CSV table of C-alpha atoms in Angstrom, one decimal:
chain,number,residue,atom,x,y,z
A,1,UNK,CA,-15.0,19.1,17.3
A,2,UNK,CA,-13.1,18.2,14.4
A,3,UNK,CA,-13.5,14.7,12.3
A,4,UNK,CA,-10.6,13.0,14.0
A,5,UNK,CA,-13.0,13.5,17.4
A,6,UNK,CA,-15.9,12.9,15.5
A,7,UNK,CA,-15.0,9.8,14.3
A,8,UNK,CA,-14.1,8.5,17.6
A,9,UNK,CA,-17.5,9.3,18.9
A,10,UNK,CA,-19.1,7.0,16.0
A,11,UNK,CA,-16.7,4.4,16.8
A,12,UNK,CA,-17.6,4.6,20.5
A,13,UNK,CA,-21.1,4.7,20.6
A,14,UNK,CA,-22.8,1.1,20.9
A,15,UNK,CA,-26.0,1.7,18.8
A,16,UNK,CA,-23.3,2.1,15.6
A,17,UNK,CA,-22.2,-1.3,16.8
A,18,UNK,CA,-24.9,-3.1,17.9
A,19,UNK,CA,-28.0,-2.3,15.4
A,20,UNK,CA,-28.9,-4.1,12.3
A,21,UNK,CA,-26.6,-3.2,9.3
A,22,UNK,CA,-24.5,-1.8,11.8
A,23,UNK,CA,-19.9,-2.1,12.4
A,24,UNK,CA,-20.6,-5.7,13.3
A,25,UNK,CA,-23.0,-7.1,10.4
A,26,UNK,CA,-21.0,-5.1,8.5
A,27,UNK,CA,-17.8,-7.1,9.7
A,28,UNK,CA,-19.1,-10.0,9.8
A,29,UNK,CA,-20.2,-10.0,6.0
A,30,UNK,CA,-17.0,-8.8,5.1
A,31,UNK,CA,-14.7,-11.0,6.9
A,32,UNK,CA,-17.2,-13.5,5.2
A,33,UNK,CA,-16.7,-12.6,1.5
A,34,UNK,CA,-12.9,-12.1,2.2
A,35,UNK,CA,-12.4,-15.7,3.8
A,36,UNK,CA,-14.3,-16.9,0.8
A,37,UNK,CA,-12.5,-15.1,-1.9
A,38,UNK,CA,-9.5,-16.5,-0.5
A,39,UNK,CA,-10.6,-19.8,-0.1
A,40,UNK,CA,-11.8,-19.8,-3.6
A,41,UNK,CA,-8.3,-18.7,-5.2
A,42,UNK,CA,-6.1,-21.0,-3.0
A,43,UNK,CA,-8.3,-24.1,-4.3
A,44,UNK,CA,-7.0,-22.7,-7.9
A,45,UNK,CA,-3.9,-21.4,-7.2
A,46,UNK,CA,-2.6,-24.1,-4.8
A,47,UNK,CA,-2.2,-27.3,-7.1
A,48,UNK,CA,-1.5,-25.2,-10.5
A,49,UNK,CA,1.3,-23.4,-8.3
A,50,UNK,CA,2.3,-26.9,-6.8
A,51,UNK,CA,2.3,-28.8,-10.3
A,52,UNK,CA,4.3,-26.5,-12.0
A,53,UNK,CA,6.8,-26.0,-8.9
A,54,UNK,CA,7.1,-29.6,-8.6
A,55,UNK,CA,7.8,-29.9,-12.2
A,56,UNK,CA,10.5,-27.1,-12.4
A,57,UNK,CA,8.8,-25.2,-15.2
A,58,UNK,CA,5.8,-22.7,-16.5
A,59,UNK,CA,7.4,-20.4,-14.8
A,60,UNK,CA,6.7,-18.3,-17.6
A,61,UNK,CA,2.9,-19.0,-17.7
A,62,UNK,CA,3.3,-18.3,-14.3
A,63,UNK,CA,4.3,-14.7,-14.7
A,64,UNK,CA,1.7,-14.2,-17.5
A,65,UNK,CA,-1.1,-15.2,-15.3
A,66,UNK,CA,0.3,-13.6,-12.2
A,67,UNK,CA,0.3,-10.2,-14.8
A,68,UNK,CA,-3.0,-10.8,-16.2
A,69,UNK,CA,-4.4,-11.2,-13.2
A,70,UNK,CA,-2.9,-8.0,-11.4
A,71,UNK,CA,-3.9,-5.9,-14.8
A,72,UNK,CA,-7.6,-6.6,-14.2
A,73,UNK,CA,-8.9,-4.1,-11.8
A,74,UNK,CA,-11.3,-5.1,-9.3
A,75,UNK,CA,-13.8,-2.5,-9.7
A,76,UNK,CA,-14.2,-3.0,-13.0
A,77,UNK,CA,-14.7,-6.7,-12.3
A,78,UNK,CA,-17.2,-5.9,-9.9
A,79,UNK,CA,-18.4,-3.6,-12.6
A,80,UNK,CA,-19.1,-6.2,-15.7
A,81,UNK,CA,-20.6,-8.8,-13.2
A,82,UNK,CA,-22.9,-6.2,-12.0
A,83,UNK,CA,-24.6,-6.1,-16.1
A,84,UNK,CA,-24.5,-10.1,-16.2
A,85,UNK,CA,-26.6,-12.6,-14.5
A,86,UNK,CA,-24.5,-12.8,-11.5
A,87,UNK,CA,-25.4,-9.1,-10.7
A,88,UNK,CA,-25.2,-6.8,-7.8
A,89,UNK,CA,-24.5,-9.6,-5.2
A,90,UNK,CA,-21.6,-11.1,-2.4
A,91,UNK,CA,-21.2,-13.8,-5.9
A,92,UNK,CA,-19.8,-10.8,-7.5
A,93,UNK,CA,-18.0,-9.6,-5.1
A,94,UNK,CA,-16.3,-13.5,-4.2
A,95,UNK,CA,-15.4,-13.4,-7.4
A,96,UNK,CA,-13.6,-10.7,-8.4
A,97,UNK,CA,-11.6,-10.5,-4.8
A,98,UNK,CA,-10.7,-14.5,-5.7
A,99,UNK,CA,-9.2,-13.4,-9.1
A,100,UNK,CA,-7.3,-10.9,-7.1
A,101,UNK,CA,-5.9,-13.2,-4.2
A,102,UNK,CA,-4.6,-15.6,-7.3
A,103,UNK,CA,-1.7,-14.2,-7.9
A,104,UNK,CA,0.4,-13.7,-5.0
A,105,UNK,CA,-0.8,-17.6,-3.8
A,106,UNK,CA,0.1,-19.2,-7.0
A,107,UNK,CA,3.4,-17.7,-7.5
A,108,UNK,CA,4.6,-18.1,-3.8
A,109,UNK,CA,3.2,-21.4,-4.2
A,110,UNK,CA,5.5,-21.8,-7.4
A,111,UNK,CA,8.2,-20.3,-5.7
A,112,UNK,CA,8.1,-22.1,-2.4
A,113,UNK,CA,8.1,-25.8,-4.3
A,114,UNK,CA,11.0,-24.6,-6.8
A,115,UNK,CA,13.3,-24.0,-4.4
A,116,UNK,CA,13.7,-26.9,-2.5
A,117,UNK,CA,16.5,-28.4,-3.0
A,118,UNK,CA,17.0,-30.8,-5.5
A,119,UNK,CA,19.4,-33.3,-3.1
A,120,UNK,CA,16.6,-33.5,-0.6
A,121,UNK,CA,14.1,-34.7,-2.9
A,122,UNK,CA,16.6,-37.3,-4.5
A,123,UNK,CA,17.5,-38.6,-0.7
A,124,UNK,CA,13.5,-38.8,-0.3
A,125,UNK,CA,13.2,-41.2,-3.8
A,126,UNK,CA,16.5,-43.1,-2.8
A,127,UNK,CA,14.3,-44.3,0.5
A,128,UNK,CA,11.9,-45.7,-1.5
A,129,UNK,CA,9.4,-42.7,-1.5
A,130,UNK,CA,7.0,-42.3,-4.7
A,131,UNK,CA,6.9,-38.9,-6.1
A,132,UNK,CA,3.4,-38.5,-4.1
A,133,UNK,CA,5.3,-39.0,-1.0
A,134,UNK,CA,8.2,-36.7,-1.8
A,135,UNK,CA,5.6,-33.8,-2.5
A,136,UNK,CA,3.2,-34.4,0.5
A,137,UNK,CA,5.8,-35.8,3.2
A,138,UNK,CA,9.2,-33.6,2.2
A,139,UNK,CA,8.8,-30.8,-0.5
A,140,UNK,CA,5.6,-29.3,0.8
A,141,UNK,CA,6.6,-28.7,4.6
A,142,UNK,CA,9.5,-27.3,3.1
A,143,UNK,CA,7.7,-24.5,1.2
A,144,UNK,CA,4.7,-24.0,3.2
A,145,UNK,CA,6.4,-20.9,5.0
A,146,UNK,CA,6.5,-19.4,1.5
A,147,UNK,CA,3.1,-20.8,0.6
A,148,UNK,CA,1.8,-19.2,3.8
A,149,UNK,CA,3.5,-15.8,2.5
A,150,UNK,CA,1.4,-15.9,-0.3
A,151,UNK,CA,-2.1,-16.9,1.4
A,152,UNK,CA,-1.4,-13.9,4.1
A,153,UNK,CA,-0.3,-11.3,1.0
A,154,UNK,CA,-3.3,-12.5,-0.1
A,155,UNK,CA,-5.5,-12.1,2.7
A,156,UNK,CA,-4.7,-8.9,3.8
A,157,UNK,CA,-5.0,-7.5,0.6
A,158,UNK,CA,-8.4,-8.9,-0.2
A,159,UNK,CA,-9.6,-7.4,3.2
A,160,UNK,CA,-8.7,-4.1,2.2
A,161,UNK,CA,-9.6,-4.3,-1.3
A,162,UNK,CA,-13.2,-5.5,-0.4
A,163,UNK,CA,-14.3,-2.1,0.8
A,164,UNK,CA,-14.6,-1.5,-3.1
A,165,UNK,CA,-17.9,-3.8,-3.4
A,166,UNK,CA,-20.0,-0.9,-2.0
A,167,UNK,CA,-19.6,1.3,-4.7
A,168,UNK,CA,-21.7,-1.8,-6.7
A,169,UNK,CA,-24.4,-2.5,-4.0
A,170,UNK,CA,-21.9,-4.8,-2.1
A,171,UNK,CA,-21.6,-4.6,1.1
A,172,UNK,CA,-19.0,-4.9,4.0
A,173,UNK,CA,-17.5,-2.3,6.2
A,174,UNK,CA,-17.1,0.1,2.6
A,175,UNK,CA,-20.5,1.0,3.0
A,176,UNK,CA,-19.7,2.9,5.7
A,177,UNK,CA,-16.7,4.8,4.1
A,178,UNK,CA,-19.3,4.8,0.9
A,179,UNK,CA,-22.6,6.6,2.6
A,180,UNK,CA,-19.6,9.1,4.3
A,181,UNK,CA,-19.0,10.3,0.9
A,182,UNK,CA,-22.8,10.7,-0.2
A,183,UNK,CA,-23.3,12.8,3.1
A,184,UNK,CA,-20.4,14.3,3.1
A,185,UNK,CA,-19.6,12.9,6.6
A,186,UNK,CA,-15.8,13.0,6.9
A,187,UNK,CA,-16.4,11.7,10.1
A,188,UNK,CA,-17.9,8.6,9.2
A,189,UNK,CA,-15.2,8.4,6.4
A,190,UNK,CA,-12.4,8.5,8.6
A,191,UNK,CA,-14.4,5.6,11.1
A,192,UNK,CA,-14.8,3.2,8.0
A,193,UNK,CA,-11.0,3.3,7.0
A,194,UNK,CA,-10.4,3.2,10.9
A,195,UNK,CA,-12.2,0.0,10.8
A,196,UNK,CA,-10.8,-1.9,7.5
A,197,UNK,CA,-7.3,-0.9,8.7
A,198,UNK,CA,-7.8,-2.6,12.2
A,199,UNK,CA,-9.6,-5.8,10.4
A,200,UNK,CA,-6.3,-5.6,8.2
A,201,UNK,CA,-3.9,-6.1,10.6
A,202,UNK,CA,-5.8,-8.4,12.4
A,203,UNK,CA,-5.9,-10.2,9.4
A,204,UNK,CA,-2.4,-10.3,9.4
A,205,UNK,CA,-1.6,-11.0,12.6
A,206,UNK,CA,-4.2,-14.1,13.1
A,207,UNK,CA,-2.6,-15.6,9.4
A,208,UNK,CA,1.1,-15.0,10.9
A,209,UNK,CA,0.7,-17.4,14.2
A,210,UNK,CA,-1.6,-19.7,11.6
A,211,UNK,CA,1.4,-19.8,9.6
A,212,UNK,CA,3.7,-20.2,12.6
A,213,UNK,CA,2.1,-23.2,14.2
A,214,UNK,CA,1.5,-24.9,10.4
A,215,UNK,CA,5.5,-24.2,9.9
A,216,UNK,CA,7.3,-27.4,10.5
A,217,UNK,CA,10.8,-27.3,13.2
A,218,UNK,CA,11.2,-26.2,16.1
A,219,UNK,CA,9.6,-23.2,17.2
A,220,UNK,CA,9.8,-22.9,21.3
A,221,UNK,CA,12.8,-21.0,22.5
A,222,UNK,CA,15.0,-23.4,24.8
A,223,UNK,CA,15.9,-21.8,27.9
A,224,UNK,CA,20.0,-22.6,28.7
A,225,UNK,CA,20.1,-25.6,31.0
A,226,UNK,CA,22.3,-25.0,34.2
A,227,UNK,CA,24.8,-27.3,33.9
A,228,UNK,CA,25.2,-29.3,37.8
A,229,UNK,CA,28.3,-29.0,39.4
A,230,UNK,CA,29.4,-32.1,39.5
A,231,UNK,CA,31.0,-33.6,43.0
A,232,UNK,CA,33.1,-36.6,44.0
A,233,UNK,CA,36.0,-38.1,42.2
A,234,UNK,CA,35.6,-36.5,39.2
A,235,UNK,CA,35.2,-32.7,40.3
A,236,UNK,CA,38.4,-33.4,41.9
A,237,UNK,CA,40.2,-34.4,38.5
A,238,UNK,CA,38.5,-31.8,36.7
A,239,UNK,CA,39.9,-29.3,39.5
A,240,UNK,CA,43.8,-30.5,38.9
């Protein structure tokens, strides 16, 4: 049997699943530290984006802090909190995932409050609306499609990226894909990126019919109405 097959047998046998430290503890505290390292960057990189959006500028300070933040790798994050007091812990790992879900929130954030257009948010003032107002009631429904770009970008790549924290002590479903490179199980391997790719997708699925229901409009699909045929008097004139 080759590791392809292999891998499906670990995947299909229950005790994997069902003991302690096993695919679901193991998906449970990852889905955990992802949902939290996302929170954790949207509470930063939500009003910054927003302020400087609103505003029209920064955008320059929002490119250098979208760079910075994409330079710094993860690992070696996880890597120099591991030697501080934070140590080898989920902390650590919260951490450096949230500095890595900042960027694509704040400038889609940015991005999204930019562009709408400057007419509808002088209409909005002209009815009386204070610039709160115009921001919660007008500009943000109008770029929370872009805003919920940014969280899903985010998202998905924060569950993928979280597979690093075992190679610090973290954990997550990259201890799995971590002990199949200590024993040289390619099996085991292959099952853990199986695993994060399916809790990826999912990722993005459940964040695209989030962001579908949050999106403002109309979002059914109207079926045609038949139209009647209409009878009496006025079919006849509509006949001649």
């Amino acid at each position: 049997m080759n590791a392809f097959g292999e891998a499906f047998v670990y995947l299909n046998d229950p005790f994997n699943w069902v003991r302690p430290g096993g695919i679901l503890d193991l998906t449970r505290e990852h889905v955990t530290v992802s949902v939290l390292a996302v929170l954790a960057a949207a509470v930063f990189a939500l009003p910054v984006g927003t302020a400087l959006g609103v505003s029209g500028r920064g955008s320059g300070a929002v490119v250098v802090l979208s760079n910075v933040s994409r330079a710094v790798p993860t690992l070696a994050l996880l890597t120099v909190f591991a030697v501080t007091p934070i140590g080898f812990s989920d902390t650590a790992t919260v951490l450096a995932l949230a500095i890595f879900a900042f960027p694509p929130i704040l400038t889609n954030t940015f991005v999204g409050f930019r562009e709408v257009d400057r007419d509808v948010r002088e209409a909005a003032t002209a009815m009386g609306m204070s610039r709160r107002q115009v921001v919660a009631r007008v500009m943000f429904p109008l770029a929370l499609p872009l805003v919920m770009t940014g969280v899903r970008t985010a998202g998905v790549q924060v569950v993928a990226t979280a597979t690093l924290a075992a190679l610090v002590g973290g954990g997550g479903l990259g201890r799995i894909i971590n002990l199949g490179f200590g024993q040289q199980d390619y099996a085991q391997i292959i099952a853990g990126a199986v695993l994060v790719a399916v809790l990826a997708l999912l990722t993005e699925l459940l964040l695209v019919v989030v962001s579908a229901l949050l999106t403002p409009g109309q979002r059914r699909l109207s079926l045609p109405r038949t139209q009647r045929r209409t009878r009496g008097p006025r079919a006849a004139a509509v006949r001649v």
